[in-house]
Amino acid sequence: MFWVSRLCDAAAVNIRQISMGLLIYRLTNSPIILGGLILARAVSLMALALYAGAIADRSQKKYIIQIAGAVDVFIVLVVFFSLISGYLSVENAGSWWVLIAVSFIDGLATTFKGPAADAIVVEVVGERLITNAVALTQVGQNTLRLAAPVIAGAIIDHYGFEVAFEVMAGIYIVAVVFLIFIPPSSKPVPSDRPIMNDIKEAWGYITKEKHIFLVLIVVLAITLLSMPYRQLMPIFTEDILKVDATMLGILQGVSAGGAIIGGIVIASLPSNRKRGTLMLLSGLALGISLVFFSFSTSLSLSLAMMVIVGLGQAGRMTLSVALLQYYTRSDYRARVMSFYGIEIGLSSLGTFFAAALAEGIGVEWAVGSLAFILIAGIVLSFFLMPQLRKLD
């Protein structure tokens, strides 16, 4: 039930990402406002992420995920009614503020849902199977990433954004309902201590455990430098490749296809073998493929590069989460994953920076330059961080 709920949530998230980004870019034709959409979400992610992890360690994680899911339903319906009422339109200049506002609220919901959903997995499957479980979950989510963006693009092209958000709301509702049937997986650990003390304690634990600290640092760098392409994809499809929303969905989908292959490969590997090296190689594959994608004007080459990008993303996401959960003590997991959540917020700052660069020098150089830096950073990590490379 939990697996199905997470897959429904992933499907809705993928539809929302393509719909929100493309909608605000068509309303404004501005890379900087598209970046602002991501920045609004990042601000809320970073503001409360550490508190969210501490609260998840003290509370029943299932209920946190349910409440956050209900908030997701609410914000999608706000956009839906804004569209069908005609308020959110090109003719109504400045109406895009609605998308910025709901993006901020979405960030708040994700802030609490992320650490709870990540931390609950190991309670369900146990430590020994965590890598396989995370990998298989990634395969399921990436299967939806293969289909959901294409379906979203086709719906937008043929029926409009209103129907896309209506479908999204229905999927979010299903995700919340399925959680009802999941029994509580663990007893919350109550505490009378101030939450800030828990956060400081978690930070002290992270800095003391060098394996965890190094994984977080490297994941931050990879995410910061590689993720902007995804949020800025509407600019590539509208201005560089000059294709419709369906093809935007296909580009996202083939990336998911590569991620599926990567997830299956990782899930089939012997447990706890050279995961640090594989994570670094995933980052290297990401950087190289993004350089080629950034400067491509050929749809065929862009599609091919998206497959490799997907392979790299699968390795980065699966192995980083598996390493963090494997090396983290159970009473710290949600708080450590909340630091991981802050890194996602920081990566959105990277996207905003890339969007600002795209306004001035073009999206190709903005994304391509970050990819070049990523390649250089990974190569240096191989030589300067042998302890990370040797992590199993």
mmCIF file of C-alpha atoms in Angstrom:
data_model
loop_
_atom_site.group_PDB
_atom_site.id
_atom_site.type_symbol
_atom_site.label_atom_id
_atom_site.label_comp_id
_atom_site.label_asym_id
_atom_site.label_seq_id
_atom_site.Cartn_x
_atom_site.Cartn_y
_atom_site.Cartn_z
ATOM 1 C CA MET A 1 0.000 0.000 0.000
ATOM 2 C CA PHE A 2 2.803 2.403 0.887
ATOM 3 C CA TRP A 3 4.603 1.596 -2.360
ATOM 4 C CA VAL A 4 1.439 2.275 -4.402
ATOM 5 C CA SER A 5 0.853 5.521 -2.505
ATOM 6 C CA ARG A 6 4.385 6.711 -3.211
ATOM 7 C CA LEU A 7 4.039 5.838 -6.879
ATOM 8 C CA CYS A 8 0.787 7.812 -7.135
ATOM 9 C CA ASP A 9 2.478 10.727 -5.418
ATOM 10 C CA ALA A 10 5.402 10.469 -7.851
ATOM 11 C CA ALA A 11 3.029 10.439 -10.838
ATOM 12 C CA ALA A 12 1.285 13.589 -9.643
ATOM 13 C CA VAL A 13 4.606 15.304 -8.901
ATOM 14 C CA ASN A 14 5.850 14.606 -12.427
ATOM 15 C CA ILE A 15 2.664 15.934 -14.003
ATOM 16 C CA ARG A 16 2.850 19.017 -11.784
ATOM 17 C CA GLN A 17 6.479 19.735 -12.630
ATOM 18 C CA ILE A 18 5.920 19.763 -16.372
ATOM 19 C CA SER A 19 2.591 21.611 -16.095
ATOM 20 C CA MET A 20 3.675 24.347 -13.670
ATOM 21 C CA GLY A 21 6.952 25.115 -15.430
ATOM 22 C CA LEU A 22 5.475 25.200 -18.923
ATOM 23 C CA LEU A 23 2.435 27.196 -17.775
ATOM 24 C CA ILE A 24 4.430 29.971 -16.113
ATOM 25 C CA TYR A 25 6.856 30.187 -19.050
ATOM 26 C CA ARG A 26 3.991 30.493 -21.545
ATOM 27 C CA LEU A 27 2.355 33.132 -19.367
ATOM 28 C CA THR A 28 5.509 35.239 -19.003
ATOM 29 C CA ASN A 29 8.129 34.071 -21.561
ATOM 30 C CA SER A 30 10.679 34.929 -18.862
ATOM 31 C CA PRO A 31 13.475 32.586 -17.691
ATOM 32 C CA ILE A 32 13.905 34.626 -14.504
ATOM 33 C CA ILE A 33 10.234 34.226 -13.524
ATOM 34 C CA LEU A 34 10.481 30.510 -14.290
ATOM 35 C CA GLY A 35 13.471 30.480 -11.948
ATOM 36 C CA GLY A 36 11.390 32.393 -9.408
ATOM 37 C CA LEU A 37 8.883 29.536 -9.398
ATOM 38 C CA ILE A 38 11.671 27.194 -8.307
ATOM 39 C CA LEU A 39 13.107 29.730 -5.858
ATOM 40 C CA ALA A 40 9.767 30.107 -4.052
ATOM 41 C CA ARG A 41 9.708 26.377 -3.423
ATOM 42 C CA ALA A 42 13.343 26.394 -2.342
ATOM 43 C CA VAL A 43 12.817 29.111 0.271
ATOM 44 C CA SER A 44 10.151 27.105 2.074
ATOM 45 C CA LEU A 45 12.152 23.889 1.732
ATOM 46 C CA MET A 46 15.189 25.404 3.412
ATOM 47 C CA ALA A 47 13.305 27.408 6.029
ATOM 48 C CA LEU A 48 11.743 24.441 7.832
ATOM 49 C CA ALA A 49 13.579 21.350 6.569
ATOM 50 C CA LEU A 50 15.590 20.790 9.751
ATOM 51 C CA TYR A 51 12.530 21.260 11.956
ATOM 52 C CA ALA A 52 10.621 18.824 9.747
ATOM 53 C CA GLY A 53 13.212 16.108 10.286
ATOM 54 C CA ALA A 54 13.209 16.596 14.044
ATOM 55 C CA ILE A 55 9.404 16.518 14.118
ATOM 56 C CA ALA A 56 9.378 13.324 12.015
ATOM 57 C CA ASP A 57 11.691 11.609 14.522
ATOM 58 C CA ARG A 58 9.243 12.529 17.310
ATOM 59 C CA SER A 59 5.972 11.861 15.468
ATOM 60 C CA GLN A 60 4.136 9.146 13.568
ATOM 61 C CA LYS A 61 5.588 9.460 10.082
ATOM 62 C CA LYS A 62 2.494 8.067 8.372
ATOM 63 C CA TYR A 63 0.319 10.963 9.563
ATOM 64 C CA ILE A 64 2.869 13.561 8.482
ATOM 65 C CA ILE A 65 2.846 12.111 4.958
ATOM 66 C CA GLN A 66 -0.973 12.115 4.893
ATOM 67 C CA ILE A 67 -1.282 15.759 5.966
ATOM 68 C CA ALA A 68 1.307 16.844 3.409
ATOM 69 C CA GLY A 69 -0.599 14.909 0.736
ATOM 70 C CA ALA A 70 -3.813 16.742 1.623
ATOM 71 C CA VAL A 71 -1.970 20.051 1.195
ATOM 72 C CA ASP A 72 -0.844 18.894 -2.262
ATOM 73 C CA VAL A 73 -4.482 18.307 -3.219
ATOM 74 C CA PHE A 74 -5.383 21.805 -2.013
ATOM 75 C CA ILE A 75 -2.716 23.668 -3.991
ATOM 76 C CA VAL A 76 -3.474 21.799 -7.221
ATOM 77 C CA LEU A 77 -7.155 22.682 -6.881
ATOM 78 C CA VAL A 78 -6.234 26.353 -6.334
ATOM 79 C CA VAL A 79 -4.450 26.406 -9.705
ATOM 80 C CA PHE A 80 -7.294 24.474 -11.356
ATOM 81 C CA PHE A 81 -9.962 26.943 -10.232
ATOM 82 C CA SER A 82 -7.721 29.903 -11.132
ATOM 83 C CA LEU A 83 -7.496 28.522 -14.670
ATOM 84 C CA ILE A 84 -11.165 27.706 -15.234
ATOM 85 C CA SER A 85 -12.216 31.089 -13.813
ATOM 86 C CA GLY A 86 -9.968 32.839 -16.341
ATOM 87 C CA TYR A 87 -7.966 34.628 -13.672
ATOM 88 C CA LEU A 88 -4.738 32.801 -14.525
ATOM 89 C CA SER A 89 -4.154 33.842 -18.141
ATOM 90 C CA VAL A 90 -1.846 35.742 -20.479
ATOM 91 C CA GLU A 91 -4.405 38.546 -20.698
ATOM 92 C CA ASN A 92 -4.364 39.046 -16.921
ATOM 93 C CA ALA A 93 -0.818 40.371 -16.521
ATOM 94 C CA GLY A 94 0.736 39.453 -13.213
ATOM 95 C CA SER A 95 -1.640 36.557 -12.534
ATOM 96 C CA TRP A 96 1.395 34.264 -12.432
ATOM 97 C CA TRP A 97 1.775 35.213 -8.754
ATOM 98 C CA VAL A 98 -0.689 32.378 -8.032
ATOM 99 C CA LEU A 99 1.840 29.836 -9.296
ATOM 100 C CA ILE A 100 4.618 31.389 -7.219
ATOM 101 C CA ALA A 101 2.412 31.251 -4.102
ATOM 102 C CA VAL A 102 1.357 27.621 -4.532
ATOM 103 C CA SER A 103 4.958 26.679 -5.299
ATOM 104 C CA PHE A 104 5.943 28.124 -1.910
ATOM 105 C CA ILE A 105 3.189 26.127 -0.172
ATOM 106 C CA ASP A 106 4.194 23.006 -2.091
ATOM 107 C CA GLY A 107 7.710 23.455 -0.746
ATOM 108 C CA LEU A 108 6.343 23.495 2.806
ATOM 109 C CA ALA A 109 4.429 20.257 2.222
ATOM 110 C CA THR A 110 7.461 18.593 0.643
ATOM 111 C CA THR A 111 9.636 19.765 3.537
ATOM 112 C CA PHE A 112 7.643 17.646 5.972
ATOM 113 C CA LYS A 113 6.739 14.799 3.619
ATOM 114 C CA GLY A 114 10.278 14.151 2.349
ATOM 115 C CA PRO A 115 12.129 13.207 5.576
ATOM 116 C CA ALA A 116 9.152 11.228 6.879
ATOM 117 C CA ALA A 117 8.699 9.263 3.639
ATOM 118 C CA ASP A 118 12.425 8.556 3.303
ATOM 119 C CA ALA A 119 12.899 7.556 6.936
ATOM 120 C CA ILE A 120 9.895 5.234 7.034
ATOM 121 C CA VAL A 121 11.242 2.996 4.245
ATOM 122 C CA VAL A 122 13.923 1.336 6.370
ATOM 123 C CA GLU A 123 11.337 0.681 9.094
ATOM 124 C CA VAL A 124 9.255 -1.223 6.565
ATOM 125 C CA VAL A 125 11.963 -3.325 4.870
ATOM 126 C CA GLY A 126 14.853 -3.414 7.373
ATOM 127 C CA GLU A 127 18.459 -2.287 7.024
ATOM 128 C CA ARG A 128 19.700 -5.300 5.058
ATOM 129 C CA LEU A 129 17.359 -4.695 2.122
ATOM 130 C CA ILE A 130 17.441 -0.900 2.110
ATOM 131 C CA THR A 131 19.512 -0.519 -1.096
ATOM 132 C CA ASN A 132 17.294 -2.951 -2.998
ATOM 133 C CA ALA A 133 14.116 -1.348 -1.648
ATOM 134 C CA VAL A 134 15.212 2.177 -2.534
ATOM 135 C CA ALA A 135 16.337 1.037 -5.978
ATOM 136 C CA LEU A 136 13.049 -0.752 -6.694
ATOM 137 C CA THR A 137 11.091 2.260 -5.488
ATOM 138 C CA GLN A 138 13.157 4.401 -7.834
ATOM 139 C CA VAL A 139 12.375 1.986 -10.675
ATOM 140 C CA GLY A 140 8.658 2.322 -9.967
ATOM 141 C CA GLN A 141 8.842 6.094 -9.712
ATOM 142 C CA ASN A 142 10.945 6.339 -12.851
ATOM 143 C CA THR A 143 8.478 4.128 -14.719
ATOM 144 C CA LEU A 144 5.891 6.780 -13.919
ATOM 145 C CA ARG A 145 8.373 9.465 -14.937
ATOM 146 C CA LEU A 146 8.497 7.661 -18.272
ATOM 147 C CA ALA A 147 4.739 7.855 -18.800
ATOM 148 C CA ALA A 148 3.426 10.740 -16.686
ATOM 149 C CA PRO A 149 5.216 13.643 -18.448
ATOM 150 C CA VAL A 150 4.212 12.323 -21.888
ATOM 151 C CA ILE A 151 0.601 11.977 -20.766
ATOM 152 C CA ALA A 152 0.746 15.436 -19.173
ATOM 153 C CA GLY A 153 2.143 16.973 -22.366
ATOM 154 C CA ALA A 154 -0.510 15.282 -24.508
ATOM 155 C CA ILE A 155 -3.278 16.443 -22.153
ATOM 156 C CA ILE A 156 -1.970 20.024 -22.261
ATOM 157 C CA ASP A 157 -1.718 19.997 -26.079
ATOM 158 C CA HIS A 158 -5.178 18.501 -26.638
ATOM 159 C CA TYR A 159 -7.283 19.555 -23.635
ATOM 160 C CA GLY A 160 -5.459 22.397 -21.911
ATOM 161 C CA PHE A 161 -3.780 23.008 -18.579
ATOM 162 C CA GLU A 162 -7.111 22.859 -16.717
ATOM 163 C CA VAL A 163 -7.572 19.144 -17.386
ATOM 164 C CA ALA A 164 -3.945 18.424 -16.472
ATOM 165 C CA PHE A 165 -4.436 19.941 -13.015
ATOM 166 C CA GLU A 166 -7.781 18.157 -12.608
ATOM 167 C CA VAL A 167 -6.113 14.794 -13.278
ATOM 168 C CA MET A 168 -3.300 15.726 -10.910
ATOM 169 C CA ALA A 169 -5.730 16.409 -8.058
ATOM 170 C CA GLY A 170 -7.358 13.004 -8.541
ATOM 171 C CA ILE A 171 -4.022 11.178 -8.379
ATOM 172 C CA TYR A 172 -2.985 13.024 -5.210
ATOM 173 C CA ILE A 173 -6.288 12.025 -3.596
ATOM 174 C CA VAL A 174 -5.639 8.352 -4.413
ATOM 175 C CA ALA A 175 -2.163 8.628 -2.844
ATOM 176 C CA VAL A 176 -3.627 9.999 0.394
ATOM 177 C CA VAL A 177 -6.398 7.372 0.535
ATOM 178 C CA PHE A 178 -3.972 4.448 0.140
ATOM 179 C CA LEU A 179 -2.014 5.648 3.169
ATOM 180 C CA ILE A 180 -5.089 5.078 5.341
ATOM 181 C CA PHE A 181 -4.617 1.309 5.055
ATOM 182 C CA ILE A 182 -0.973 1.346 6.167
ATOM 183 C CA PRO A 183 -0.495 0.476 9.862
ATOM 184 C CA PRO A 184 1.862 2.661 11.911
ATOM 185 C CA SER A 185 5.334 1.253 11.339
ATOM 186 C CA SER A 186 7.026 2.487 14.484
ATOM 187 C CA LYS A 187 6.306 4.093 17.812
ATOM 188 C CA PRO A 188 7.235 7.789 17.857
ATOM 189 C CA VAL A 189 9.927 8.836 20.302
ATOM 190 C CA PRO A 190 8.484 11.694 22.399
ATOM 191 C CA SER A 191 10.781 14.370 23.766
ATOM 192 C CA ASP A 192 10.431 17.452 25.950
ATOM 193 C CA ARG A 193 13.658 18.942 24.612
ATOM 194 C CA PRO A 194 13.508 21.983 22.329
ATOM 195 C CA ILE A 195 13.565 20.989 18.668
ATOM 196 C CA MET A 196 16.613 23.191 18.090
ATOM 197 C CA ASN A 197 18.558 20.955 20.466
ATOM 198 C CA ASP A 198 17.642 17.954 18.320
ATOM 199 C CA ILE A 199 18.810 19.803 15.207
ATOM 200 C CA LYS A 200 22.139 20.747 16.799
ATOM 201 C CA GLU A 201 22.565 17.182 17.995
ATOM 202 C CA ALA A 202 21.936 15.888 14.464
ATOM 203 C CA TRP A 203 24.448 18.346 12.985
ATOM 204 C CA GLY A 204 27.028 17.241 15.534
ATOM 205 C CA TYR A 205 26.342 13.625 14.610
ATOM 206 C CA ILE A 206 26.745 14.369 10.878
ATOM 207 C CA THR A 207 30.050 16.212 11.291
ATOM 208 C CA LYS A 208 31.353 13.444 13.530
ATOM 209 C CA GLU A 209 30.363 10.676 11.099
ATOM 210 C CA LYS A 210 32.649 11.522 8.173
ATOM 211 C CA HIS A 211 31.019 9.028 5.818
ATOM 212 C CA ILE A 212 27.653 10.752 6.155
ATOM 213 C CA PHE A 213 29.175 14.223 5.937
ATOM 214 C CA LEU A 214 31.063 13.421 2.727
ATOM 215 C CA VAL A 215 28.013 11.876 1.070
ATOM 216 C CA LEU A 216 25.940 14.970 1.882
ATOM 217 C CA ILE A 217 28.619 17.322 0.518
ATOM 218 C CA VAL A 218 29.044 15.416 -2.746
ATOM 219 C CA VAL A 219 25.299 14.997 -3.246
ATOM 220 C CA LEU A 220 24.866 18.740 -2.691
ATOM 221 C CA ALA A 221 27.428 19.494 -5.403
ATOM 222 C CA ILE A 222 25.972 17.013 -7.892
ATOM 223 C CA THR A 223 22.401 18.164 -7.284
ATOM 224 C CA LEU A 224 23.279 21.863 -7.352
ATOM 225 C CA LEU A 225 25.099 21.592 -10.669
ATOM 226 C CA SER A 226 22.966 19.003 -12.471
ATOM 227 C CA MET A 227 19.340 19.683 -11.576
ATOM 228 C CA PRO A 228 18.764 23.101 -13.248
ATOM 229 C CA TYR A 229 18.287 21.472 -16.664
ATOM 230 C CA ARG A 230 15.064 19.817 -15.507
ATOM 231 C CA GLN A 231 13.284 22.965 -14.358
ATOM 232 C CA LEU A 232 14.596 24.947 -17.329
ATOM 233 C CA MET A 233 13.516 22.307 -19.861
ATOM 234 C CA PRO A 234 10.548 24.422 -21.077
ATOM 235 C CA ILE A 235 13.054 26.996 -22.365
ATOM 236 C CA PHE A 236 14.927 24.318 -24.342
ATOM 237 C CA THR A 237 11.725 22.952 -25.890
ATOM 238 C CA GLU A 238 10.069 26.314 -26.579
ATOM 239 C CA ASP A 239 13.081 28.323 -27.804
ATOM 240 C CA ILE A 240 15.881 25.914 -28.832
ATOM 241 C CA LEU A 241 14.256 22.710 -30.079
ATOM 242 C CA LYS A 242 10.922 24.422 -30.879
ATOM 243 C CA VAL A 243 8.676 21.476 -30.025
ATOM 244 C CA ASP A 244 5.303 21.150 -28.276
ATOM 245 C CA ALA A 245 4.308 20.073 -24.766
ATOM 246 C CA THR A 246 4.033 16.431 -25.808
ATOM 247 C CA MET A 247 7.669 16.396 -26.918
ATOM 248 C CA LEU A 248 8.627 18.125 -23.665
ATOM 249 C CA GLY A 249 6.985 15.189 -21.924
ATOM 250 C CA ILE A 250 8.802 12.713 -24.161
ATOM 251 C CA LEU A 251 12.171 14.299 -23.317
ATOM 252 C CA GLN A 252 11.361 13.950 -19.625
ATOM 253 C CA GLY A 253 10.101 10.431 -20.281
ATOM 254 C CA VAL A 254 13.218 9.114 -22.017
ATOM 255 C CA SER A 255 15.250 10.482 -19.122
ATOM 256 C CA ALA A 256 13.061 8.350 -16.883
ATOM 257 C CA GLY A 257 13.707 5.400 -19.195
ATOM 258 C CA GLY A 258 17.419 5.777 -18.583
ATOM 259 C CA ALA A 259 16.730 6.047 -14.859
ATOM 260 C CA ILE A 260 14.722 2.809 -14.965
ATOM 261 C CA ILE A 261 17.654 0.994 -16.539
ATOM 262 C CA GLY A 262 19.997 2.487 -13.951
ATOM 263 C CA GLY A 263 17.686 1.548 -11.085
ATOM 264 C CA ILE A 264 17.353 -2.052 -12.280
ATOM 265 C CA VAL A 265 21.123 -2.383 -12.622
ATOM 266 C CA ILE A 266 21.721 -0.997 -9.119
ATOM 267 C CA ALA A 267 18.978 -3.174 -7.601
ATOM 268 C CA SER A 268 20.548 -6.277 -9.153
ATOM 269 C CA LEU A 269 24.045 -5.539 -7.837
ATOM 270 C CA PRO A 270 25.337 -7.368 -4.742
ATOM 271 C CA SER A 271 24.373 -5.436 -1.616
ATOM 272 C CA ASN A 272 26.873 -2.974 -0.183
ATOM 273 C CA ARG A 273 29.522 -3.115 -2.934
ATOM 274 C CA LYS A 274 31.430 0.004 -4.111
ATOM 275 C CA ARG A 275 28.437 2.304 -3.674
ATOM 276 C CA GLY A 276 30.644 5.364 -3.180
ATOM 277 C CA THR A 277 32.475 4.834 -6.470
ATOM 278 C CA LEU A 278 29.217 4.184 -8.311
ATOM 279 C CA MET A 279 27.738 7.415 -6.954
ATOM 280 C CA LEU A 280 30.727 9.411 -8.238
ATOM 281 C CA LEU A 281 30.563 7.713 -11.644
ATOM 282 C CA SER A 282 26.864 8.581 -11.803
ATOM 283 C CA GLY A 283 27.733 12.232 -11.260
ATOM 284 C CA LEU A 284 30.358 12.079 -14.004
ATOM 285 C CA ALA A 285 27.852 10.583 -16.462
ATOM 286 C CA LEU A 286 25.426 13.361 -15.567
ATOM 287 C CA GLY A 287 27.944 16.098 -16.236
ATOM 288 C CA ILE A 288 29.127 14.768 -19.605
ATOM 289 C CA SER A 289 25.620 14.109 -20.944
ATOM 290 C CA LEU A 290 24.368 17.528 -19.822
ATOM 291 C CA VAL A 291 27.192 19.279 -21.690
ATOM 292 C CA PHE A 292 26.124 17.595 -24.932
ATOM 293 C CA PHE A 293 22.420 18.211 -24.246
ATOM 294 C CA SER A 294 22.937 21.887 -23.455
ATOM 295 C CA PHE A 295 24.473 22.728 -26.829
ATOM 296 C CA SER A 296 22.372 20.358 -28.930
ATOM 297 C CA THR A 297 19.973 21.700 -31.563
ATOM 298 C CA SER A 298 19.141 18.176 -32.742
ATOM 299 C CA LEU A 299 16.095 16.517 -31.224
ATOM 300 C CA SER A 300 17.612 13.055 -31.772
ATOM 301 C CA LEU A 301 20.834 13.936 -29.933
ATOM 302 C CA SER A 302 18.871 15.609 -27.137
ATOM 303 C CA LEU A 303 16.749 12.484 -26.684
ATOM 304 C CA ALA A 304 19.849 10.273 -26.568
ATOM 305 C CA MET A 305 21.523 12.496 -23.978
ATOM 306 C CA MET A 306 18.394 12.436 -21.824
ATOM 307 C CA VAL A 307 18.722 8.650 -21.550
ATOM 308 C CA ILE A 308 22.240 9.029 -20.127
ATOM 309 C CA VAL A 309 21.084 11.851 -17.851
ATOM 310 C CA GLY A 310 18.469 9.460 -16.480
ATOM 311 C CA LEU A 311 21.098 6.798 -15.821
ATOM 312 C CA GLY A 312 23.176 9.306 -13.878
ATOM 313 C CA GLN A 313 20.221 10.623 -11.894
ATOM 314 C CA ALA A 314 19.186 7.102 -10.881
ATOM 315 C CA GLY A 315 22.658 6.397 -9.538
ATOM 316 C CA ARG A 316 22.890 9.710 -7.726
ATOM 317 C CA MET A 317 19.472 9.431 -6.059
ATOM 318 C CA THR A 318 19.425 5.721 -5.231
ATOM 319 C CA LEU A 319 22.971 5.402 -3.952
ATOM 320 C CA SER A 320 22.986 8.618 -1.927
ATOM 321 C CA VAL A 321 19.760 7.742 -0.088
ATOM 322 C CA ALA A 322 20.919 4.152 0.456
ATOM 323 C CA LEU A 323 24.306 5.248 1.823
ATOM 324 C CA LEU A 324 22.773 7.838 4.141
ATOM 325 C CA GLN A 325 20.221 5.420 5.555
ATOM 326 C CA TYR A 326 22.728 2.575 5.850
ATOM 327 C CA TYR A 327 25.342 4.570 7.771
ATOM 328 C CA THR A 328 22.893 6.590 9.916
ATOM 329 C CA ARG A 329 21.663 5.427 13.329
ATOM 330 C CA SER A 330 17.904 4.811 13.409
ATOM 331 C CA ASP A 331 17.185 7.610 15.916
ATOM 332 C CA TYR A 332 18.884 10.149 13.625
ATOM 333 C CA ARG A 333 17.550 9.044 10.227
ATOM 334 C CA ALA A 334 14.714 11.528 9.743
ATOM 335 C CA ARG A 335 16.890 14.430 10.886
ATOM 336 C CA VAL A 336 19.745 13.398 8.597
ATOM 337 C CA MET A 337 17.278 13.084 5.707
ATOM 338 C CA SER A 338 16.049 16.594 6.524
ATOM 339 C CA PHE A 339 19.583 17.857 5.859
ATOM 340 C CA TYR A 340 19.317 15.975 2.578
ATOM 341 C CA GLY A 341 16.070 17.905 1.990
ATOM 342 C CA ILE A 342 17.868 21.205 2.524
ATOM 343 C CA GLU A 343 20.258 20.190 -0.226
ATOM 344 C CA ILE A 344 17.302 19.843 -2.590
ATOM 345 C CA GLY A 345 16.299 23.376 -1.620
ATOM 346 C CA LEU A 346 19.825 24.616 -2.223
ATOM 347 C CA SER A 347 19.770 22.977 -5.649
ATOM 348 C CA SER A 348 16.752 25.126 -6.442
ATOM 349 C CA LEU A 349 18.908 28.154 -5.702
ATOM 350 C CA GLY A 350 21.230 26.764 -8.356
ATOM 351 C CA THR A 351 18.287 26.614 -10.740
ATOM 352 C CA PHE A 352 17.400 30.239 -10.017
ATOM 353 C CA PHE A 353 21.030 31.219 -10.624
ATOM 354 C CA ALA A 354 20.993 29.273 -13.906
ATOM 355 C CA ALA A 355 17.725 30.976 -14.894
ATOM 356 C CA ALA A 356 19.264 34.384 -14.209
ATOM 357 C CA LEU A 357 22.266 33.400 -16.336
ATOM 358 C CA ALA A 358 19.936 32.164 -19.079
ATOM 359 C CA GLU A 359 18.303 35.597 -19.177
ATOM 360 C CA GLY A 360 21.684 37.102 -20.056
ATOM 361 C CA ILE A 361 23.830 34.511 -21.853
ATOM 362 C CA GLY A 362 21.273 31.940 -22.977
ATOM 363 C CA VAL A 363 20.052 28.711 -21.441
ATOM 364 C CA GLU A 364 22.633 26.634 -23.351
ATOM 365 C CA TRP A 365 25.615 28.326 -21.705
ATOM 366 C CA ALA A 366 23.876 28.559 -18.331
ATOM 367 C CA VAL A 367 23.243 24.814 -18.023
ATOM 368 C CA GLY A 368 26.384 23.809 -19.948
ATOM 369 C CA SER A 369 28.711 25.841 -17.720
ATOM 370 C CA LEU A 370 27.340 24.189 -14.578
ATOM 371 C CA ALA A 371 27.815 20.780 -16.206
ATOM 372 C CA PHE A 372 31.472 21.571 -16.976
ATOM 373 C CA ILE A 373 32.005 22.506 -13.315
ATOM 374 C CA LEU A 374 30.333 19.243 -12.247
ATOM 375 C CA ILE A 375 32.719 17.182 -14.385
ATOM 376 C CA ALA A 376 35.747 18.947 -12.902
ATOM 377 C CA GLY A 377 34.419 18.504 -9.360
ATOM 378 C CA ILE A 378 33.801 14.772 -9.760
ATOM 379 C CA VAL A 379 37.284 14.197 -11.182
ATOM 380 C CA LEU A 380 38.802 16.042 -8.215
ATOM 381 C CA SER A 381 36.661 14.026 -5.784
ATOM 382 C CA PHE A 382 38.092 10.762 -7.104
ATOM 383 C CA PHE A 383 41.567 11.899 -6.112
ATOM 384 C CA LEU A 384 40.872 14.036 -3.023
ATOM 385 C CA MET A 385 38.201 11.892 -1.312
ATOM 386 C CA PRO A 386 39.456 8.278 -1.329
ATOM 387 C CA GLN A 387 37.354 7.474 1.748
ATOM 388 C CA LEU A 388 34.195 8.325 -0.198
ATOM 389 C CA ARG A 389 35.322 6.292 -3.181
ATOM 390 C CA LYS A 390 35.822 3.271 -0.908
ATOM 391 C CA LEU A 391 32.361 3.364 0.692
ATOM 392 C CA ASP A 392 30.477 0.064 0.336
#
